[in-house]
Coordinates of C-alpha atoms in Angstrom, one line a residue:
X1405 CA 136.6 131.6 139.1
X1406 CA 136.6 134.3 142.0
X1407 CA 140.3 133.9 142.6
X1408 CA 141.0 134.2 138.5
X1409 CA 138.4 137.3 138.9
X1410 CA 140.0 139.1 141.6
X1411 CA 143.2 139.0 140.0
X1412 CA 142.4 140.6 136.9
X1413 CA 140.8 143.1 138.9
X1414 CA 143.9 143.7 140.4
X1415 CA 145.8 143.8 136.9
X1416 CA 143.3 146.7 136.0
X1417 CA 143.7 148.4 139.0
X1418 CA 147.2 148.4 138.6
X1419 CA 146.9 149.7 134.8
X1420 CA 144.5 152.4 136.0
X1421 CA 147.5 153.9 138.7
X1422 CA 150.3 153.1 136.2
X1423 CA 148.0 156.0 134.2
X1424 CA 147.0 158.2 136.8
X1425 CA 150.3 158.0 137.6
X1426 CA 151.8 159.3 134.0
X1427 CA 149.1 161.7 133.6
X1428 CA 150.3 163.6 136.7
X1429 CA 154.1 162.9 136.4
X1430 CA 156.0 165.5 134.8
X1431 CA 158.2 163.5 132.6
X1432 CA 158.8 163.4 128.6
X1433 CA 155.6 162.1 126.5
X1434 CA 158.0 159.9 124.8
X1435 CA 158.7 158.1 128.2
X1436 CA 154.6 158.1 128.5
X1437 CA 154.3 156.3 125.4
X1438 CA 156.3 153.5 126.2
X1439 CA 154.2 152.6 128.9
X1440 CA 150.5 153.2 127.1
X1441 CA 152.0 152.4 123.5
X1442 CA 148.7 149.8 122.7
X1443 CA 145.6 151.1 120.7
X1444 CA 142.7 148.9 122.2
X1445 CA 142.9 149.5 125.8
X1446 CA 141.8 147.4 129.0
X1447 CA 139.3 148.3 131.2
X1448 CA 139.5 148.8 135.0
X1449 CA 137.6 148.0 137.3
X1450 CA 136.5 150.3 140.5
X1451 CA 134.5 147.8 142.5
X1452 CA 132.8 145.0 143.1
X1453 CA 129.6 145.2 145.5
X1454 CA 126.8 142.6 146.2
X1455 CA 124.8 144.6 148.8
X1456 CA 121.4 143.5 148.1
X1457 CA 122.1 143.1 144.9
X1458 CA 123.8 140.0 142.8
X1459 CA 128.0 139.7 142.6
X1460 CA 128.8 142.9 139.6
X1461 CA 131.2 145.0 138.6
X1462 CA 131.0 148.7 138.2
X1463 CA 133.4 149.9 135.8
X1464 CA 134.4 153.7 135.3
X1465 CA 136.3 156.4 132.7
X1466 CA 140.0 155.4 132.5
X1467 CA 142.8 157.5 131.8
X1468 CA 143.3 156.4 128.4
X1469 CA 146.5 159.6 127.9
X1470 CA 148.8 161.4 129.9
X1471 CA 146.4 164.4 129.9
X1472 CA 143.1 163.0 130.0
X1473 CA 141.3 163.7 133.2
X1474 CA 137.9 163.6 131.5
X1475 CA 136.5 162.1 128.1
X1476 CA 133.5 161.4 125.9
X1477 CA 131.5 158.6 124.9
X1478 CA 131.7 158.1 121.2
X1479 CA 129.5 155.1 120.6
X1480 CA 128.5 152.1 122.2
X1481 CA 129.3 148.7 120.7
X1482 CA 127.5 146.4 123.1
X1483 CA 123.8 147.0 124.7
X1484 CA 122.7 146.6 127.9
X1485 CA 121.9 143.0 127.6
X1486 CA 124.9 141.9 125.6
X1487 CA 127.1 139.1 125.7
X1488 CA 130.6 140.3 126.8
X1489 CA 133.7 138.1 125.8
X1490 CA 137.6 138.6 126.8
X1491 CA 138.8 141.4 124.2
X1492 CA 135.4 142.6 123.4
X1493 CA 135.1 146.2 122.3
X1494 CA 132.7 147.6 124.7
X1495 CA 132.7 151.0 123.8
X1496 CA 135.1 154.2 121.8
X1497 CA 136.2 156.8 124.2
X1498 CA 136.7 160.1 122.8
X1499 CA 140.1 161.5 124.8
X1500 CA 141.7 164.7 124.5
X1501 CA 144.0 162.8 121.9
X1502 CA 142.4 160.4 120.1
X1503 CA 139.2 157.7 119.7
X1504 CA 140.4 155.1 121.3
X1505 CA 138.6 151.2 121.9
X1506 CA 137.7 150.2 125.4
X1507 CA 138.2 146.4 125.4
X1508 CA 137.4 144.1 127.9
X1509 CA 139.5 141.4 130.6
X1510 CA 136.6 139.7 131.5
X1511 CA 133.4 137.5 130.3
X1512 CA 130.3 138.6 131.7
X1513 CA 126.9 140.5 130.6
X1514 CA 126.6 144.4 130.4
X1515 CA 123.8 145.0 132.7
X1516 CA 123.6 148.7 132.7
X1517 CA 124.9 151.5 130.7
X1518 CA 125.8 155.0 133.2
X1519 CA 126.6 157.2 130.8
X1520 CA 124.6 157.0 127.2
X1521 CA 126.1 157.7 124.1
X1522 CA 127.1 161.0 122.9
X1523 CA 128.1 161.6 127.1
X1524 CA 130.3 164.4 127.3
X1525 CA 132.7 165.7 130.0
X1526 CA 132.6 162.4 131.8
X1527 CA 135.4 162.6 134.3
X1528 CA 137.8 160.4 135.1
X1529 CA 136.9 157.5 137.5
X1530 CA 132.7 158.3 137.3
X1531 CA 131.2 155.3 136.9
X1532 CA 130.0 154.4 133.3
X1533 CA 128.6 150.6 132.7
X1534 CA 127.7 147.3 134.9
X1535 CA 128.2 144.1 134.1
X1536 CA 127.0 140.4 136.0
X1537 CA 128.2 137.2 135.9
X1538 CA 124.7 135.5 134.8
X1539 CA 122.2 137.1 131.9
X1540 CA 119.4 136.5 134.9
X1541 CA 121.2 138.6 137.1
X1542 CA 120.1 141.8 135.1
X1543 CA 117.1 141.4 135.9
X1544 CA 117.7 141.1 139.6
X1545 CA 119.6 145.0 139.4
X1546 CA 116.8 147.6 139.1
X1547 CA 116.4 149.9 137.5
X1548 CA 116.7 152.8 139.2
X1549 CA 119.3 151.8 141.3
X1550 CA 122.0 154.5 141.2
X1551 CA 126.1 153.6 141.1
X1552 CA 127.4 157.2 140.6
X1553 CA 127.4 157.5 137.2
X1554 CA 124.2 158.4 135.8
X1555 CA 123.1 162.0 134.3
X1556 CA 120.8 163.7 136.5
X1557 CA 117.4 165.1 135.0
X1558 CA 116.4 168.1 135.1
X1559 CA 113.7 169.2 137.3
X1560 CA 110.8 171.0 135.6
X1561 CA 111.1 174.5 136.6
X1562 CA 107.5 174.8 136.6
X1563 CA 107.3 173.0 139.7
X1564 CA 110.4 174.2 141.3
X1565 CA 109.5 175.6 144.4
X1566 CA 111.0 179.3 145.3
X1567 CA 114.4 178.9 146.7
X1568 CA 114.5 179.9 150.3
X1569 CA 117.2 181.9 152.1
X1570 CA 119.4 178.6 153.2
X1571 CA 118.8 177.2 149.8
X1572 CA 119.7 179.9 148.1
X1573 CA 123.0 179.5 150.2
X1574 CA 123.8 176.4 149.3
X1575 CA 123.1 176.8 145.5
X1576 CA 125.7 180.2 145.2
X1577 CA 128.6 178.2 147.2
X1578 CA 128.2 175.3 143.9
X1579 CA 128.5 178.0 141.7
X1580 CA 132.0 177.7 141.3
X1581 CA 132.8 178.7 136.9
X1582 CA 130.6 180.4 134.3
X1583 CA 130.3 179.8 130.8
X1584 CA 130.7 182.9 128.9
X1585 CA 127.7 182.8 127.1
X1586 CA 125.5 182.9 131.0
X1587 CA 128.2 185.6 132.1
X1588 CA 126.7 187.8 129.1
X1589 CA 123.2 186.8 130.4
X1590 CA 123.9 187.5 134.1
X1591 CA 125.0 190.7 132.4
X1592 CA 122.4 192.2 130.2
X1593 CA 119.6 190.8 132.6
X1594 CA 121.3 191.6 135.4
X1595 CA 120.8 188.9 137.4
X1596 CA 121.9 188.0 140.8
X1597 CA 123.8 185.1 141.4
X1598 CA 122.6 183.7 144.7
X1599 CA 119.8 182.9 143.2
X1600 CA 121.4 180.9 140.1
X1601 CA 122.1 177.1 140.2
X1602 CA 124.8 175.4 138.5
X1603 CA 124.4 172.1 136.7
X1604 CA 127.5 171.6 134.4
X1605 CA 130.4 169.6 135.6
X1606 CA 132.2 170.9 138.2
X1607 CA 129.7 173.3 139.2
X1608 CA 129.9 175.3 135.9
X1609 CA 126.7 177.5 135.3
X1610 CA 125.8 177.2 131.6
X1611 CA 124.1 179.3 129.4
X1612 CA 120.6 177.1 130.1
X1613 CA 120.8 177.2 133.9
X1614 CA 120.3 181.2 133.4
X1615 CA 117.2 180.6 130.6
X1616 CA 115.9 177.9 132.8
X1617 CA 115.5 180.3 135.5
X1618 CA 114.3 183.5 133.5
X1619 CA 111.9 181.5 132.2
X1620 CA 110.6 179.9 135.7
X1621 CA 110.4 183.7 137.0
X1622 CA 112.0 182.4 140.5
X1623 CA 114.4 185.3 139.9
X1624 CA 112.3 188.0 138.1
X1625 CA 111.4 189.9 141.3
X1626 CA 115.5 190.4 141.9
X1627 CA 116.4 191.1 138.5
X1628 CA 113.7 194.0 138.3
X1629 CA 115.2 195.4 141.4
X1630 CA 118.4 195.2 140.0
X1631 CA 117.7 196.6 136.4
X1632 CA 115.1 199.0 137.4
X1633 CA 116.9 202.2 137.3
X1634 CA 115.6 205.1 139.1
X1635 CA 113.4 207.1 136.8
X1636 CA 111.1 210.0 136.7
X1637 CA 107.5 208.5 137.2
X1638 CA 106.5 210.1 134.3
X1639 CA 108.7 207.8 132.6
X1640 CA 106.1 205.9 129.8
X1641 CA 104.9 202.4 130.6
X1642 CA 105.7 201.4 126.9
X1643 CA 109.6 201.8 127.1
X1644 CA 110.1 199.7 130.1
X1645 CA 107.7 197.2 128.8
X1646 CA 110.0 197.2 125.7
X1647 CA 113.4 197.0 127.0
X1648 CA 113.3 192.9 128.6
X1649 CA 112.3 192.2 124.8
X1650 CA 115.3 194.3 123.3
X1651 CA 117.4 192.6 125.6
X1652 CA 116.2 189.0 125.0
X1653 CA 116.3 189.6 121.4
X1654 CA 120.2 190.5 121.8
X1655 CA 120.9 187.4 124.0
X1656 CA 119.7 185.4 120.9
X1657 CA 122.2 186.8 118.3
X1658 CA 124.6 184.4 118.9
X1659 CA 125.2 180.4 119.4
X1660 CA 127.8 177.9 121.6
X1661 CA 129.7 175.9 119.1
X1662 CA 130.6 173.2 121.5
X1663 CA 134.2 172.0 122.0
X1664 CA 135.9 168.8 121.2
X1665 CA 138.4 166.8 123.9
X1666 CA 141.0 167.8 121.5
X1667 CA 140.4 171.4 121.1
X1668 CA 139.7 172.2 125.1
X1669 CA 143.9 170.4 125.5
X1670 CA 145.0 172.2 122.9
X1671 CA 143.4 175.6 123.9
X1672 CA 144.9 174.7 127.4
X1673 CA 148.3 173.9 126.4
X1674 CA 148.9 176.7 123.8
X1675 CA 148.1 179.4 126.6
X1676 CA 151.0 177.5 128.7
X1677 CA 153.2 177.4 126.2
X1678 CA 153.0 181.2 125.5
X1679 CA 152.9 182.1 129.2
X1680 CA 155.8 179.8 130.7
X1681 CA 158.6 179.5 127.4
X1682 CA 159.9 182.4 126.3
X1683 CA 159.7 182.4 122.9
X1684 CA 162.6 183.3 120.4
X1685 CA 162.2 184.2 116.7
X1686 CA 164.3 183.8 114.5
X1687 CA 163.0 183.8 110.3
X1688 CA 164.7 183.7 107.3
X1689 CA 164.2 183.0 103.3
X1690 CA 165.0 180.4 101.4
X1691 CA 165.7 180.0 98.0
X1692 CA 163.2 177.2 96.5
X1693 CA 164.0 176.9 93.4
X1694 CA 166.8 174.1 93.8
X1695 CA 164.2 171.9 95.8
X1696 CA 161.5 171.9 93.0
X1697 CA 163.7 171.2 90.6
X1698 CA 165.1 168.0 92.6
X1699 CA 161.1 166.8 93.2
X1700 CA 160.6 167.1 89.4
X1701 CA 163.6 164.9 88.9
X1702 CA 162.4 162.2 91.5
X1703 CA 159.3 162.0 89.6
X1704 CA 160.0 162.3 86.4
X1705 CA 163.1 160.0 86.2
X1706 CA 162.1 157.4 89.1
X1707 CA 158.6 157.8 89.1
X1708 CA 158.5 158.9 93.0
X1709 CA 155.9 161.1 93.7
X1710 CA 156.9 163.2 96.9
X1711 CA 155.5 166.8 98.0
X1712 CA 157.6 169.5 99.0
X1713 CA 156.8 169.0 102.8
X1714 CA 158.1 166.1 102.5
X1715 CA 161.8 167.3 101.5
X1716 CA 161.5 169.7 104.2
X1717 CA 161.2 167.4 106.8
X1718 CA 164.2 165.5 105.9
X1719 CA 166.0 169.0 105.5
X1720 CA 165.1 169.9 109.0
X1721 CA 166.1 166.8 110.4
X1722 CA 169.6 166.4 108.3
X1723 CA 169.9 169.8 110.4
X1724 CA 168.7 168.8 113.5
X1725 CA 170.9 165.9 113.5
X1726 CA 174.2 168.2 112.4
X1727 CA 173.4 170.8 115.2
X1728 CA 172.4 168.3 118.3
X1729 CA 171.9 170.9 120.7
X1730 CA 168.8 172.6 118.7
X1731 CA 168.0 168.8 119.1
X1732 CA 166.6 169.2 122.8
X1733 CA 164.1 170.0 125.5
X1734 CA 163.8 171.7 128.0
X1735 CA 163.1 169.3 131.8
X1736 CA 161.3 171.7 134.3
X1737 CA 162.3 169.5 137.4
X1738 CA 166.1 169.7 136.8
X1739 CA 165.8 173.3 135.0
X1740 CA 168.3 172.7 132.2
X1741 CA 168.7 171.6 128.7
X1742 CA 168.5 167.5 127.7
X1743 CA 169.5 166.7 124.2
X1744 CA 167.6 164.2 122.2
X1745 CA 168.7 160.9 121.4
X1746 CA 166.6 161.0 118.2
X1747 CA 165.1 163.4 115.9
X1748 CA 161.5 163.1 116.0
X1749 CA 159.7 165.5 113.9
X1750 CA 156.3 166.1 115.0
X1751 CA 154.2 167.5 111.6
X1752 CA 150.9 169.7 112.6
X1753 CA 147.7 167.8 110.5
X1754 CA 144.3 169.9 110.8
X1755 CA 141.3 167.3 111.6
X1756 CA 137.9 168.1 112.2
X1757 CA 138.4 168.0 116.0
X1758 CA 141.4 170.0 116.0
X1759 CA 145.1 169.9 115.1
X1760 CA 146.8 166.9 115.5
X1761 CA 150.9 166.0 115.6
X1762 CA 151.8 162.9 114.6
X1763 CA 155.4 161.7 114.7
X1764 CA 157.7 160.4 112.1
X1765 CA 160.6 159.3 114.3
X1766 CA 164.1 158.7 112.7
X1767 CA 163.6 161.1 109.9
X1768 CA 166.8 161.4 109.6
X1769 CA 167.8 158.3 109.2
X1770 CA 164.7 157.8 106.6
X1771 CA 164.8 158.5 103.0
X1772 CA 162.2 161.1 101.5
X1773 CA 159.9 158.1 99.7
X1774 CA 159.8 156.3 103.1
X1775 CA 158.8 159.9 104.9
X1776 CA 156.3 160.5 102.0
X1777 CA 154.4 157.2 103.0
X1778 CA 155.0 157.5 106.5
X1779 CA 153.4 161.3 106.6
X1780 CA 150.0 159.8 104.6
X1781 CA 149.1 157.4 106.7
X1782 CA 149.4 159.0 109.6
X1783 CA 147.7 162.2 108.6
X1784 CA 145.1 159.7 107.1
X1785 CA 144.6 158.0 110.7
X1786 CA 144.9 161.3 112.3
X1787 CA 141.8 162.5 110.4
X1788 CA 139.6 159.3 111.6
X1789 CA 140.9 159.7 114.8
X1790 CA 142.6 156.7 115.1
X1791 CA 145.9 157.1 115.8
X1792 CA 147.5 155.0 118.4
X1793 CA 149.5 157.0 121.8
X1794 CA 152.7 156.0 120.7
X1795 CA 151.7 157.5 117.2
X1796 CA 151.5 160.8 118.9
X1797 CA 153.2 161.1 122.1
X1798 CA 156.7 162.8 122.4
X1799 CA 158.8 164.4 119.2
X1800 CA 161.6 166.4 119.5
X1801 CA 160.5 169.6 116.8
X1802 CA 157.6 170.0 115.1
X1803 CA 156.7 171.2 111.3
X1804 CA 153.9 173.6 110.4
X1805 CA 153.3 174.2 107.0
X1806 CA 150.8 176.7 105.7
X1807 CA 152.2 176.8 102.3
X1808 CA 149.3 175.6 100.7
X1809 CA 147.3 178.4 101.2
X1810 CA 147.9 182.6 100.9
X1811 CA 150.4 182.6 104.2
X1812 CA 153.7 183.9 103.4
X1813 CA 154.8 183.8 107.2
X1814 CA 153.7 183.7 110.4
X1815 CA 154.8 182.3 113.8
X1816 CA 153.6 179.2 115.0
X1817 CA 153.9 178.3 119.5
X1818 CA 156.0 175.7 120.5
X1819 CA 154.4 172.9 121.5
X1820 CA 155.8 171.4 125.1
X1821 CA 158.0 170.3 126.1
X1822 CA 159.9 170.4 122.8
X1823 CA 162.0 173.7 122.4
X1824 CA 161.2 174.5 118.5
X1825 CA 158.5 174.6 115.9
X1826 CA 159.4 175.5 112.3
X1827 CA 156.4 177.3 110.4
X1828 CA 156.6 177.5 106.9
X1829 CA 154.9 179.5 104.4
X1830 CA 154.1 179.6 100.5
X1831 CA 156.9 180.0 97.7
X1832 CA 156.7 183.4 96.2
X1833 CA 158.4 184.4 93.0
X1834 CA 160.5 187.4 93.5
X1835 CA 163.1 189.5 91.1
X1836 CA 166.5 189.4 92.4
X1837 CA 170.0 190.4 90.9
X1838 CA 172.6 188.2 90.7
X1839 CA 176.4 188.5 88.8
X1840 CA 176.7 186.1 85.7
X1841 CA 180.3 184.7 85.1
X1842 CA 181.5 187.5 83.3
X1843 CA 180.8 190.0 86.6
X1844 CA 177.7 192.1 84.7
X1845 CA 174.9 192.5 87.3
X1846 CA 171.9 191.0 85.4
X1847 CA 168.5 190.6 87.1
X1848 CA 166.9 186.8 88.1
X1849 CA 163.6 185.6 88.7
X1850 CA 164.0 183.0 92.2
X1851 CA 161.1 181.3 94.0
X1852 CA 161.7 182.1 97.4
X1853 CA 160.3 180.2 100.8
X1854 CA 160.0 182.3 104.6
X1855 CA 160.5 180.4 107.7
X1856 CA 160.1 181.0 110.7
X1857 CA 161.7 179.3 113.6
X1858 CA 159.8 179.7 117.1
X1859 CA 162.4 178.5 119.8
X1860 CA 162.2 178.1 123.6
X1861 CA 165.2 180.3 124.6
X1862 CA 165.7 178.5 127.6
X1863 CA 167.3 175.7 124.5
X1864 CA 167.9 177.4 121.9
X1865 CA 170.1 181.3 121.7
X1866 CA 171.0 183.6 119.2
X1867 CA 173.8 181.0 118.4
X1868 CA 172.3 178.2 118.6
X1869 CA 169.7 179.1 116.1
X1870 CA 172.0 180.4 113.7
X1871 CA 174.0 177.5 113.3
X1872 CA 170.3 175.6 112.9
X1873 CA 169.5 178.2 110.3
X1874 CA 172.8 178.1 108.2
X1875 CA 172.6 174.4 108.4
X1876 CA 168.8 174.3 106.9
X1877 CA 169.7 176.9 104.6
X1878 CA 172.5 174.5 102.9
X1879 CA 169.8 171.6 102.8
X1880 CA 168.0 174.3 100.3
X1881 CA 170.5 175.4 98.1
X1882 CA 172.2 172.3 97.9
X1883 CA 169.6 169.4 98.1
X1884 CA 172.1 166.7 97.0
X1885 CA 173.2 166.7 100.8
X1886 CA 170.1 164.8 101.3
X1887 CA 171.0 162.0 100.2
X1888 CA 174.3 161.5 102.1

């Protein structure tokens, strides 16, 4: 049983480097998802330990994507007490991704739970459950025995004693980030920070760390001396009384909306991608008309029901696949262009948590009924959060289509390390003139489409994304080509 034991710990160990190991390497996310393509995911173990307590196992936050070097406990699906079988579901992890099932390799009981439900920011590797070998050995752990991983409470700050001058020390040098919302209250109170302890992760000081203190008075005597300007002492007692209230009344005007996994990646990785690729735009019309007519025909003499985003998927990638060097990335380690065995399209789905890209891979070798169902459930498993790493990992150009709402065009920012995003916006009707067959200039009502190409210019140049363009622009006009 110990031999059998201390091999699947190895086996998690291993799994846990192999991720560590993607998450830092700087390689294609496609490459990423063959190695982490499964949904319900093992779990590894740190440690075993049996100092003064009986033989368990102390199990922390994997890296469950590429990205992920922290996550969130979504919900607990066994209790500290619990039987625990090979393949159980332990627990969901909220990633920067996805939800994803934490499953386990071993039988055993779940002793203690580190980090409760609803846990946020839990880094990688910090401790979050125990598990035994024998239901009695739970009661043998007690309970306040500490592995790492649990939240510390907050002192009262009625009790907190004054912070001396070594203390106070100590306490600035953890200060190392603040949230903006305690930066405006440092501000408008001015506060000093030496006397300001941090208690978010990675010594941020949050917006209650500053109330906490405020309220305890431990740094009222420095903030008066800082705010007290020097006025005539004839100054009335009234107006300074009523300045602190003014200014607390203005610190309550507005409120943290607190950010998912998925939104703190994407915020991240949309600033890199507008501050490392330079960007290329290139935009043109298109007429619609021919498009529309061809959907009405699908449904209305085959009975397929298709939208119009999914035509344009398979128009970009007929023209992805006829131009094969807009088909590429950009590699940062060997600083050139790679062309893309496939065409991936990557199409931008708004969930609750933030905006998702699933894949459809092959769309060019797809036909628009098979894309139509593809694109549904994925955007229906994007929304519950459950799609899988491979189901979201890599693409070679991505779709973003705001042509369901008021948008006529805008620009959308590549998304890394894929070297083009298409945005699309709504069909307009517009007046145009045209020649009839007997050469008399008449005038025409068209439905015309914008798009709008953003392109990393390291891939793509002026020629490149004209050939793209004229390509896409024959898809439109005629949409017979299709189907060839």
């Amino acid at each position: 049983m110990a031999n059998i034991r201390a091999l699947l710990v190895g086996l998690s160990r291993a799994r846990v480097s192999l991720a560590e190991a993607g998450r830092c390497a700087s390689i294609r996310p496609s490459l990423l998802a063959s190695l982490g393509g499964h949904y319900k995911l093992p779990m590894p173990a740190h440690w075993f330990s049996s100092a003064g307590l009986p033989p368990h196992l102390v199990v922390g936050m994997p890296a469950l994507s590429p990205t992920m070097n922290q996550g969130n406990i979504a919900k607990w699906r066994k209790q500290e007490g619990d039987k625990i079988e090979v393949g159980d579901v332990i627990c969901e992890i909220e990633t920067d991704k996805a939800t994803l099932e934490f499953e386990s390799l071993e039988e055993g009981y779940l002793a203690k739970i580190l980090a409760p439900e609803g846990s946020k920011d839990v880094q990688v590797g910090q401790p979050i459950f125990v598990t035994v070998e024998e239901l009695g050995d739970i009661k043998s752990i007690p309970a306040d025995t500490s592995f790492g991983g649990e939240q510390k409470e907050e002192q009262p700050t009625e009790s907190a004693p004054q912070p001396d001058v070594a203390n106070v020390s100590e306490q600035s040098s953890a200060v190392s980030r603040i949230s903006p919302a305690a930066k405006l209250l440092i501000k408008e109170h001015g506060l000093d920070m030496s006397s300001l302890r941090a208690s978010g992760p990675r010594g941020t000081l949050l917006k209650g760390d500053v109330l906490a203190a405020l309220k305890s008075g431990a740094i009222s005597s420095s903030a008066k001396e800082k705010k007290a300007p020097a006025a005539p002492s004839s100054q009335p007692t009234r107006d300074s009384q009523a300045q602190p209230a003014t200014t607390s009344q203005k610190a309550d005007t507005y409120e943290d909306i607190p950010n998912s996994q998925i939104r703190k990646v994407i915020a991240k990785r949309l600033l890199e991608s507008k501050q490392t690729t330079p960007h290329l735009y290139l935009s043109k019309d298109v007429v619609l008309d021919p498009l529309l007519a061809f959907r009405s025909e699908l449904k209305e003499q085959h009975g397929v029901k298709v939208s119009v985003n999914d035509i344009i998927i398979k128009a970009v990638a007929i023209a992805l696949r006829n131009v094969p060097e807009a088909n590429a990335y950009w590699n940062s380690e060997k600083e050139e262009a790679q062309k893309c065995d496939s065409v991936d399209i990557s199409i931008a789905v708004a969930t609750e948590k933030g905006l998702m890209t699933p894949i459809i891979r092959n769309a060019d070798q797809k036909t628009i009924s098979a894309i139509s169902s593809e694109v549904k459930q994925l955007a229906e498993k994007a929304r519950a959060g459950k799609l899988a790493p491979n189901e979201f990992q890599g693409g070679s150009f991505s779709i973003s289509n705001l042509g369901m709402y008021p948008v006529d065009h805008f620009c959308a920012i590549i998304n890394p390390p894929q070297s083009g995003i298409l945005a699309v916006g709504r069909g307009n009707k517009v007046v145009e003139p045209f020649v009839d067959s007997d050469g008399n200039e008449k005038a025409a009502a068209v439905t015309k489409m914008s798009l709008t190409l953003s392109a990393d210019h390291r891939v793509f140049d002026g020629q490149v994304g004209g050939k793209f363009f004229t390509e896409l622009a024959s898809n439109f006009s005629d949409i017979k080509r299709l189907l060839l």
